[in-house]
PDB file of C-alpha atoms in Angstrom:
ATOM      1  CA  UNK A1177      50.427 190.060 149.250  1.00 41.00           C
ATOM      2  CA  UNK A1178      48.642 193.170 147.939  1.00 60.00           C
ATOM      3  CA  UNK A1179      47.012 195.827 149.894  1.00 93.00           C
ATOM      4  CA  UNK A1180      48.248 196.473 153.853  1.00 97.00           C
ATOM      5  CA  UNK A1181      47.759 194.842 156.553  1.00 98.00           C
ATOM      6  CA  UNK A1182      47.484 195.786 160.094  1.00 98.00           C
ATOM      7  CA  UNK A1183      47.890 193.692 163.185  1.00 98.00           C
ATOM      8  CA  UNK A1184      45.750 195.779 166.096  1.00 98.00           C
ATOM      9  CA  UNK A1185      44.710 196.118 169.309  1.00 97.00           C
ATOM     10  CA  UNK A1186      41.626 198.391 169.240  1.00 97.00           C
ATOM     11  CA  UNK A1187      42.159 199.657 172.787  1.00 97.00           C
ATOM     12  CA  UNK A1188      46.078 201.080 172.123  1.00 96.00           C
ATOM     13  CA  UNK A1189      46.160 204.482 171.370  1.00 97.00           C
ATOM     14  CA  UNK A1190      49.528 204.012 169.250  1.00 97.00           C
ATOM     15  CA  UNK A1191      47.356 201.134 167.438  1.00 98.00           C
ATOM     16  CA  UNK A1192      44.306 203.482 166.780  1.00 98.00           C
ATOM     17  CA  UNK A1193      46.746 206.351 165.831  1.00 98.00           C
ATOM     18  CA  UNK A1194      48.627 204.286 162.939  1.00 98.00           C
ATOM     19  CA  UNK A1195      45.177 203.098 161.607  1.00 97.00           C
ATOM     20  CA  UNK A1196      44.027 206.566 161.110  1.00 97.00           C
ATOM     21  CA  UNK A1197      47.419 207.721 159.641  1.00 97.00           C
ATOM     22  CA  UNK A1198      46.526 204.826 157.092  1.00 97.00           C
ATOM     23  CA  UNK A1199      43.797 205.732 156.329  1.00 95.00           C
ATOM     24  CA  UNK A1200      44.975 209.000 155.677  1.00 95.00           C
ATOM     25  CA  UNK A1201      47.357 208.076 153.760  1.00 95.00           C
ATOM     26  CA  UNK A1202      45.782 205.421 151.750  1.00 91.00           C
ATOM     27  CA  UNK A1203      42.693 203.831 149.937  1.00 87.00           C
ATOM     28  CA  UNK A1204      40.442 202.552 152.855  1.00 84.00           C
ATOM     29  CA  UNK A1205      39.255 199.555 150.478  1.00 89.00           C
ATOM     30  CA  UNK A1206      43.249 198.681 150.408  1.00 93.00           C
ATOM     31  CA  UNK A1207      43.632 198.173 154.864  1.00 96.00           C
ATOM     32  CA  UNK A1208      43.223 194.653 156.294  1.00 97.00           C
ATOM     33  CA  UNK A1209      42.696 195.417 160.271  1.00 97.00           C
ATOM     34  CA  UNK A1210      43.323 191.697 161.968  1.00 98.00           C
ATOM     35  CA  UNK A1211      42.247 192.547 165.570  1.00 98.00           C
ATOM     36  CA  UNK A1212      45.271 189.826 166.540  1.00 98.00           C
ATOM     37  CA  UNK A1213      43.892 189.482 170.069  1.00 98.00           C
ATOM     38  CA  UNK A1214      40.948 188.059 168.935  1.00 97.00           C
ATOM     39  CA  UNK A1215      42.570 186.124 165.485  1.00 97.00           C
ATOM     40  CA  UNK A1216      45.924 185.485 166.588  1.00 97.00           C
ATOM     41  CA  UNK A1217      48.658 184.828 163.969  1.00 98.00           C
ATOM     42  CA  UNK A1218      49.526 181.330 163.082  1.00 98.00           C
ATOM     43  CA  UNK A1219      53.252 180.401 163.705  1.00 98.00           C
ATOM     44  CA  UNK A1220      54.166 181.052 159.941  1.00 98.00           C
ATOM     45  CA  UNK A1221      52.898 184.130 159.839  1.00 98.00           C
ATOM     46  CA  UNK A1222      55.021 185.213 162.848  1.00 98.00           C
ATOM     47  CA  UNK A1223      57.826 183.616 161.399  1.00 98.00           C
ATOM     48  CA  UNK A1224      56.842 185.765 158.349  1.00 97.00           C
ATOM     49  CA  UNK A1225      56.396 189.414 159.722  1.00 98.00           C
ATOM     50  CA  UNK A1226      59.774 188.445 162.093  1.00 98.00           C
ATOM     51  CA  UNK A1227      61.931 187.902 158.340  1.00 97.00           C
ATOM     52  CA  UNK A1228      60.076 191.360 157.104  1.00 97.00           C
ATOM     53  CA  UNK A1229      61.083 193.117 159.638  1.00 98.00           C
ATOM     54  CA  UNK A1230      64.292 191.852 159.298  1.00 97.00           C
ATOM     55  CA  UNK A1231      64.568 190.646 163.338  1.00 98.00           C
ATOM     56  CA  UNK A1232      67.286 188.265 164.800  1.00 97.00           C
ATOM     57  CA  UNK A1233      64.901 186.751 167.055  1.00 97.00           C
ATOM     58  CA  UNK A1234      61.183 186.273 167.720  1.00 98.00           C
ATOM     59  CA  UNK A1235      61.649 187.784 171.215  1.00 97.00           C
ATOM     60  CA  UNK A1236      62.069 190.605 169.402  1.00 97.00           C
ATOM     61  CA  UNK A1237      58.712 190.972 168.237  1.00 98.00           C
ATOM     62  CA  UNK A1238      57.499 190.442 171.861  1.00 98.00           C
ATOM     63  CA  UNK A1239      56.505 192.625 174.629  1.00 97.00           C
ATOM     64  CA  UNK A1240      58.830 191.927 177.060  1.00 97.00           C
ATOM     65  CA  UNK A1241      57.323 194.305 179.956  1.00 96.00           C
ATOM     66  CA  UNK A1242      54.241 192.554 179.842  1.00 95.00           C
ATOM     67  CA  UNK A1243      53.812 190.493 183.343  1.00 97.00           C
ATOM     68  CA  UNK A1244      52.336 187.181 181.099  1.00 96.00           C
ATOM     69  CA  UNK A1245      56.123 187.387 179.548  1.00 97.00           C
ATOM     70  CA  UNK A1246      57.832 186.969 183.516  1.00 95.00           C
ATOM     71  CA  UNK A1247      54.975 184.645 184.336  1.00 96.00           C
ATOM     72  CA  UNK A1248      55.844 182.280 181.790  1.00 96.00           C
ATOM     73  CA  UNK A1249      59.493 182.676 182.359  1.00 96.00           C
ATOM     74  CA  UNK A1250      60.220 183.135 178.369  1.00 97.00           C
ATOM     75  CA  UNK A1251      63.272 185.211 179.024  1.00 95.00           C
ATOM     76  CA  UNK A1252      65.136 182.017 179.428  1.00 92.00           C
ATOM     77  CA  UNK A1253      63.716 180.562 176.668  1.00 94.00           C
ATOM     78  CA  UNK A1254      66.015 179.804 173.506  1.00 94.00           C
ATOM     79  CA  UNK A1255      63.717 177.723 171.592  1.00 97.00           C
ATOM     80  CA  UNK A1256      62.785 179.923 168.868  1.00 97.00           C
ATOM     81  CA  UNK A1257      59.368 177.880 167.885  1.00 97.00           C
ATOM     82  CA  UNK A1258      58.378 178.102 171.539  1.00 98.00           C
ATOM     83  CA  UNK A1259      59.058 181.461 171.628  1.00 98.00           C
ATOM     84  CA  UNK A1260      56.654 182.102 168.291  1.00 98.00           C
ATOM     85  CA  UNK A1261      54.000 179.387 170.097  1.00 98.00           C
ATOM     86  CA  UNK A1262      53.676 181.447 173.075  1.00 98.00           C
ATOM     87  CA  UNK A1263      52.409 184.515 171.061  1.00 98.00           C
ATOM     88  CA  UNK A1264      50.059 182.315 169.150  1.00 98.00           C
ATOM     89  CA  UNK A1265      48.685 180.954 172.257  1.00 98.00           C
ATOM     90  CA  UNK A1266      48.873 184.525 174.112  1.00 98.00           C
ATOM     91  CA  UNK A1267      48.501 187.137 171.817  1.00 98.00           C
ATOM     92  CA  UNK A1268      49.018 190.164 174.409  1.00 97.00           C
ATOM     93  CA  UNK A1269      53.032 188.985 173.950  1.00 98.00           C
ATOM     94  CA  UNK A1270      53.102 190.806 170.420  1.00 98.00           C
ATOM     95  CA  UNK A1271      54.020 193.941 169.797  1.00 97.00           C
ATOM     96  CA  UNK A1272      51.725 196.192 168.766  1.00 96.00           C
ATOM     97  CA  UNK A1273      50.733 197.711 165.608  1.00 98.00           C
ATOM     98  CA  UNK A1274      52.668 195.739 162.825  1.00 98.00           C
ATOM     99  CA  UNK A1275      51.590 196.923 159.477  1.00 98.00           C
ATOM    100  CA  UNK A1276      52.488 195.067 156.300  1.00 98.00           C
ATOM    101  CA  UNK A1277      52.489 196.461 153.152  1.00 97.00           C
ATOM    102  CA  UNK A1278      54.954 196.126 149.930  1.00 94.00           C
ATOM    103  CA  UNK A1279      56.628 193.246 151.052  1.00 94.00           C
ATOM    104  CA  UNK A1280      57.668 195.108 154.101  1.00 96.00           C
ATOM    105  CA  UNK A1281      56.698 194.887 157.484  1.00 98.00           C
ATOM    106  CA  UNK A1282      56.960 197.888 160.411  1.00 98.00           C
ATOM    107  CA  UNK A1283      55.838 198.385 164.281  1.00 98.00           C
ATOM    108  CA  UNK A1284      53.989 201.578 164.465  1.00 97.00           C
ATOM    109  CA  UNK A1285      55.874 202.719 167.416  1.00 95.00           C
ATOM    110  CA  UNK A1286      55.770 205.656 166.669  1.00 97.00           C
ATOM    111  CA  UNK A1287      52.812 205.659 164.466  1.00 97.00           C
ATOM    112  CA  UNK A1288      54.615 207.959 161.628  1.00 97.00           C
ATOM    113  CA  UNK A1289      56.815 205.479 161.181  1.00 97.00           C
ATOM    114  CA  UNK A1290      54.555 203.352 159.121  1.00 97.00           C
ATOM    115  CA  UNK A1291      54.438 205.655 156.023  1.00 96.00           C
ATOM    116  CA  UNK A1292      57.741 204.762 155.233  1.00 96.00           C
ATOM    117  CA  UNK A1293      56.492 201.461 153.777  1.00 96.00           C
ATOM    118  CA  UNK A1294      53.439 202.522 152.108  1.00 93.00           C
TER     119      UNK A1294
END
């Protein structure tokens, strides 16, 4: 992969924020913004950013406070692939922003924290 990528959510101010930092901080020509709400990532790419970022688990890419994660009860659930199929099929689940760049992946949370993989 070449260039960065970020996975946003237009309406988050911690989203916006880490956009503008790379922007800042980078050639604008070089940022891929994948709204992920409205282009959800496949199950591979998941998979992907999860082994970047270096996570145990997929749950650990999720949002866990949303109310979609109680309603569908996924704090039971083991099944790693069902786990990633629920945030392909409901997008809110994923944390938000991921940026990938270098190899590397990174939630923006806090925003700054991004620049350490550009």
């Amino acid at each position: 992969m070449t260039g960065i990528i970020i996975y946003h959510n237009p309406i988050c101010s911690k989203s916006r924020t880490t956009l503008a930092l790379l922007k800042e901080h980078s050639d604008n020509d070089n940022i891929k913004v994948i709204k992920y709400l409205e282009t959800p990532p496949t199950v591979e790419q998941l998979q992907d950013i999860i082994n970047r970022l270096d996570f145990d688990s997929a749950r650990q890419l999720m949002r866990c406070n949303e109310d979609l994660y109680k309603t569908l009860k996924l704090k039971d659930q083991n099944n790693e692939q069902l786990l990633l199929q629920a945030m392909v099929e409901n997008p809110k689940l994923i944390e938000r922003p991921i940026v990938l760049a270098n190899g590397k992946a990174i939630i923006g949370r806090p925003p700054e924290s991004v620049l350490t993989i550009l």
